[in-house]
Coordinates of C-alpha atoms in Angstrom, one line a residue:
M2 CA -5.5 -19.7 -91.6
S3 CA -7.0 -18.7 -94.9
A4 CA -6.2 -15.5 -96.6
N5 CA -10.0 -14.6 -96.2
E6 CA -10.3 -15.5 -92.3
V7 CA -9.7 -12.3 -90.4
F8 CA -8.5 -12.4 -86.9
Q9 CA -10.4 -9.7 -84.6
T10 CA -10.3 -8.6 -81.3
D11 CA -12.3 -5.7 -79.5
P12 CA -10.1 -3.5 -77.6
P13 CA -10.7 -3.9 -74.0
D14 CA -12.3 -1.6 -71.7
L15 CA -9.7 -0.8 -69.3
Q16 CA -11.4 2.3 -68.2
G17 CA -14.7 0.8 -67.3
F18 CA -12.9 -2.1 -65.5
M19 CA -10.8 0.7 -63.4
R20 CA -13.9 2.2 -62.7
E21 CA -15.6 -1.0 -61.0
L22 CA -12.6 -1.9 -59.3
D23 CA -12.7 1.7 -57.7
T24 CA -16.6 1.2 -57.2
L25 CA -15.4 -2.6 -55.8
D26 CA -12.9 -1.1 -53.1
G27 CA -15.7 1.1 -51.4
N28 CA -18.4 -1.5 -51.7
V29 CA -15.9 -3.9 -50.1
N30 CA -14.7 -1.2 -47.3
Q31 CA -18.6 -1.3 -46.5
A32 CA -18.9 -4.9 -46.6
V33 CA -16.1 -5.5 -44.2
R34 CA -17.6 -2.8 -41.8
K35 CA -20.9 -4.5 -41.9
G36 CA -19.6 -7.8 -41.5
M37 CA -17.1 -6.8 -38.6
K38 CA -20.7 -5.3 -37.2
K39 CA -22.2 -8.7 -37.7
G40 CA -19.2 -10.6 -36.5
A41 CA -19.1 -8.7 -33.2
D42 CA -22.9 -9.6 -32.2
I43 CA -22.3 -13.1 -32.4
I44 CA -19.0 -12.6 -30.2
M45 CA -20.8 -10.4 -27.8
K46 CA -24.3 -12.8 -27.6
E47 CA -21.5 -15.9 -26.8
Q48 CA -19.9 -13.7 -23.8
Q49 CA -23.6 -12.5 -22.8
R50 CA -24.3 -16.0 -22.4
Q51 CA -21.3 -17.2 -20.6
I52 CA -21.8 -15.1 -17.8
S53 CA -25.5 -14.8 -17.8
G54 CA -25.8 -17.9 -15.3
K55 CA -23.7 -16.0 -13.0
S56 CA -25.2 -12.2 -13.0
G57 CA -27.8 -11.1 -15.4
R58 CA -26.5 -7.3 -14.9
C59 CA -23.3 -8.1 -16.2
A60 CA -24.3 -9.6 -19.1
K61 CA -26.6 -7.0 -20.1
A62 CA -23.3 -4.8 -19.5
I63 CA -21.4 -6.0 -21.9
K64 CA -21.4 -4.7 -25.5
K65 CA -19.7 -3.7 -28.4
S66 CA -18.1 -0.4 -29.9
K67 CA -19.1 1.3 -33.0
V68 CA -16.5 0.0 -35.9
Y69 CA -13.7 2.0 -36.1
T70 CA -10.8 2.8 -38.4
T71 CA -7.1 2.8 -36.6
K72 CA -4.0 5.4 -37.7
K73 CA -2.6 2.5 -39.7
G74 CA -6.1 1.6 -41.7
A75 CA -6.7 -1.4 -40.0
I76 CA -10.9 -1.7 -39.2
G77 CA -11.6 -3.1 -36.0
V78 CA -14.8 -3.4 -33.4
T79 CA -14.0 -4.3 -29.4
T80 CA -16.7 -6.7 -27.4
G81 CA -16.8 -7.1 -23.5
Y82 CA -17.4 -4.3 -21.0
Q83 CA -16.8 -0.8 -22.7
A84 CA -16.1 2.5 -20.5
D85 CA -19.9 3.0 -19.4
A86 CA -19.9 -0.2 -17.8
F87 CA -17.7 1.0 -15.2
C88 CA -19.7 3.6 -14.2
E89 CA -21.8 2.8 -10.3
D90 CA -25.9 2.6 -11.2
A91 CA -28.0 3.7 -8.6
D92 CA -27.9 0.5 -6.0
G93 CA -24.0 1.0 -6.1
F94 CA -23.6 -1.4 -8.5
N95 CA -20.2 -1.6 -10.9
P96 CA -20.6 -3.9 -13.8
G97 CA -17.5 -3.6 -15.3
V98 CA -15.7 -4.1 -12.1
V99 CA -17.8 -7.3 -10.9
G100 CA -17.2 -8.4 -14.1
T101 CA -13.7 -8.1 -14.4
M102 CA -13.7 -9.8 -11.2
F103 CA -15.8 -12.8 -12.8
E104 CA -13.1 -12.9 -15.5
F105 CA -10.3 -13.4 -13.9
G106 CA -11.3 -14.2 -10.0
R107 CA -10.0 -12.8 -6.9
P108 CA -7.5 -14.3 -4.4
G109 CA -8.5 -15.3 -0.9
Q110 CA -5.6 -13.3 0.4
S111 CA -5.3 -9.4 0.7
R112 CA -2.6 -6.8 1.4
G113 CA -2.5 -5.0 4.4
R114 CA -5.6 -6.8 6.1
T115 CA -5.2 -9.9 8.1
G116 CA -8.7 -10.9 9.0
K117 CA -10.7 -13.2 7.3
T118 CA -13.8 -10.5 7.1
M119 CA -14.0 -7.3 5.9
K120 CA -16.9 -4.8 6.3
Q121 CA -18.6 -3.2 3.2
K122 CA -20.8 -0.6 3.1
R123 CA -24.1 -1.4 1.2
K124 CA -27.6 0.3 0.4
R125 CA -30.8 -1.9 1.3
R126 CA -34.2 -1.5 1.4
K127 CA -37.2 -3.1 3.6
N128 CA -39.2 -3.4 1.0
K129 CA -39.8 -2.4 -3.2
N130 CA -41.1 1.2 -2.0
S131 CA -38.7 2.2 1.0
P132 CA -35.8 4.5 0.2
A133 CA -32.3 2.7 0.0
V134 CA -30.9 2.8 3.3
P135 CA -26.7 2.8 3.9
T136 CA -25.8 -0.6 6.2
E137 CA -22.8 -1.9 6.8
V138 CA -22.4 -5.5 6.4
E139 CA -19.6 -7.9 7.0
I140 CA -18.6 -10.4 4.6
S141 CA -16.0 -12.5 4.1
K142 CA -12.8 -12.3 1.9
G143 CA -12.5 -15.8 0.3
I144 CA -11.4 -16.7 -3.0
I145 CA -13.9 -16.1 -6.0
S146 CA -13.0 -18.6 -8.3
A147 CA -12.6 -17.3 -12.0
V148 CA -15.3 -17.7 -14.4
P149 CA -14.1 -16.6 -17.9
H150 CA -16.4 -15.5 -20.1
L151 CA -15.0 -12.5 -22.4
R152 CA -12.3 -15.0 -23.2
R153 CA -13.8 -18.0 -23.9
G154 CA -16.9 -16.1 -25.5
F155 CA -14.5 -15.1 -28.0
D156 CA -12.4 -18.0 -28.5
Q157 CA -15.3 -19.7 -29.2
K158 CA -16.9 -17.8 -31.6
I159 CA -14.0 -16.2 -33.6
N160 CA -14.3 -18.5 -36.4
E161 CA -17.6 -17.5 -37.1
A162 CA -17.4 -14.3 -36.9
V163 CA -14.1 -14.5 -39.5
D164 CA -17.0 -16.3 -41.7
T165 CA -19.1 -13.7 -41.3
V166 CA -16.7 -11.0 -42.4
I167 CA -15.8 -13.5 -45.4
E168 CA -19.1 -14.1 -46.2
F169 CA -20.4 -10.4 -46.5
V170 CA -16.9 -9.8 -48.9
N171 CA -17.7 -12.3 -51.0
A172 CA -21.2 -11.5 -51.4
E173 CA -19.9 -7.8 -52.5
A174 CA -16.9 -8.9 -54.8
G175 CA -19.6 -11.5 -56.6
K176 CA -22.1 -8.5 -57.3
V177 CA -19.1 -6.9 -59.5
F178 CA -17.5 -10.3 -61.2
K179 CA -20.2 -12.4 -61.8
E180 CA -20.4 -10.3 -65.4

């Protein structure tokens, strides 16, 4: 280095960098929430697809919750039969109970009942325009094989959902650090 050369640096803009990091924190939080919502859609659609061949009404009852934050600060979202799915509709159908029965199955034996059949009350219509009339029918208490659709749908699509969240976060981080 000769006497004529001068070494210079500009002072770093630490305040500007701190502002960018603060902005990034809020933006990444929003990106994670958007990614979680999109990832939940992916899982929910797969869960609906898994059961749709067995019960269209159960498939329609599978929904996702709103994105929430726990007390410890974790961000989450649930898919499957939400609380409103366990209410009976006008026909007496309870999609949450039926869907859960499909998920786990039903054993052929029941406690306290020894017969191979049982009586159920159902509302039946003679035609589309007639009112529903309660009737008693006898059904067999046989085994219902499990049709896992909630857990299997989750397992099959969780990696795709995680990748979606990562894409949203990377896109947001890329906006700040591309400069």
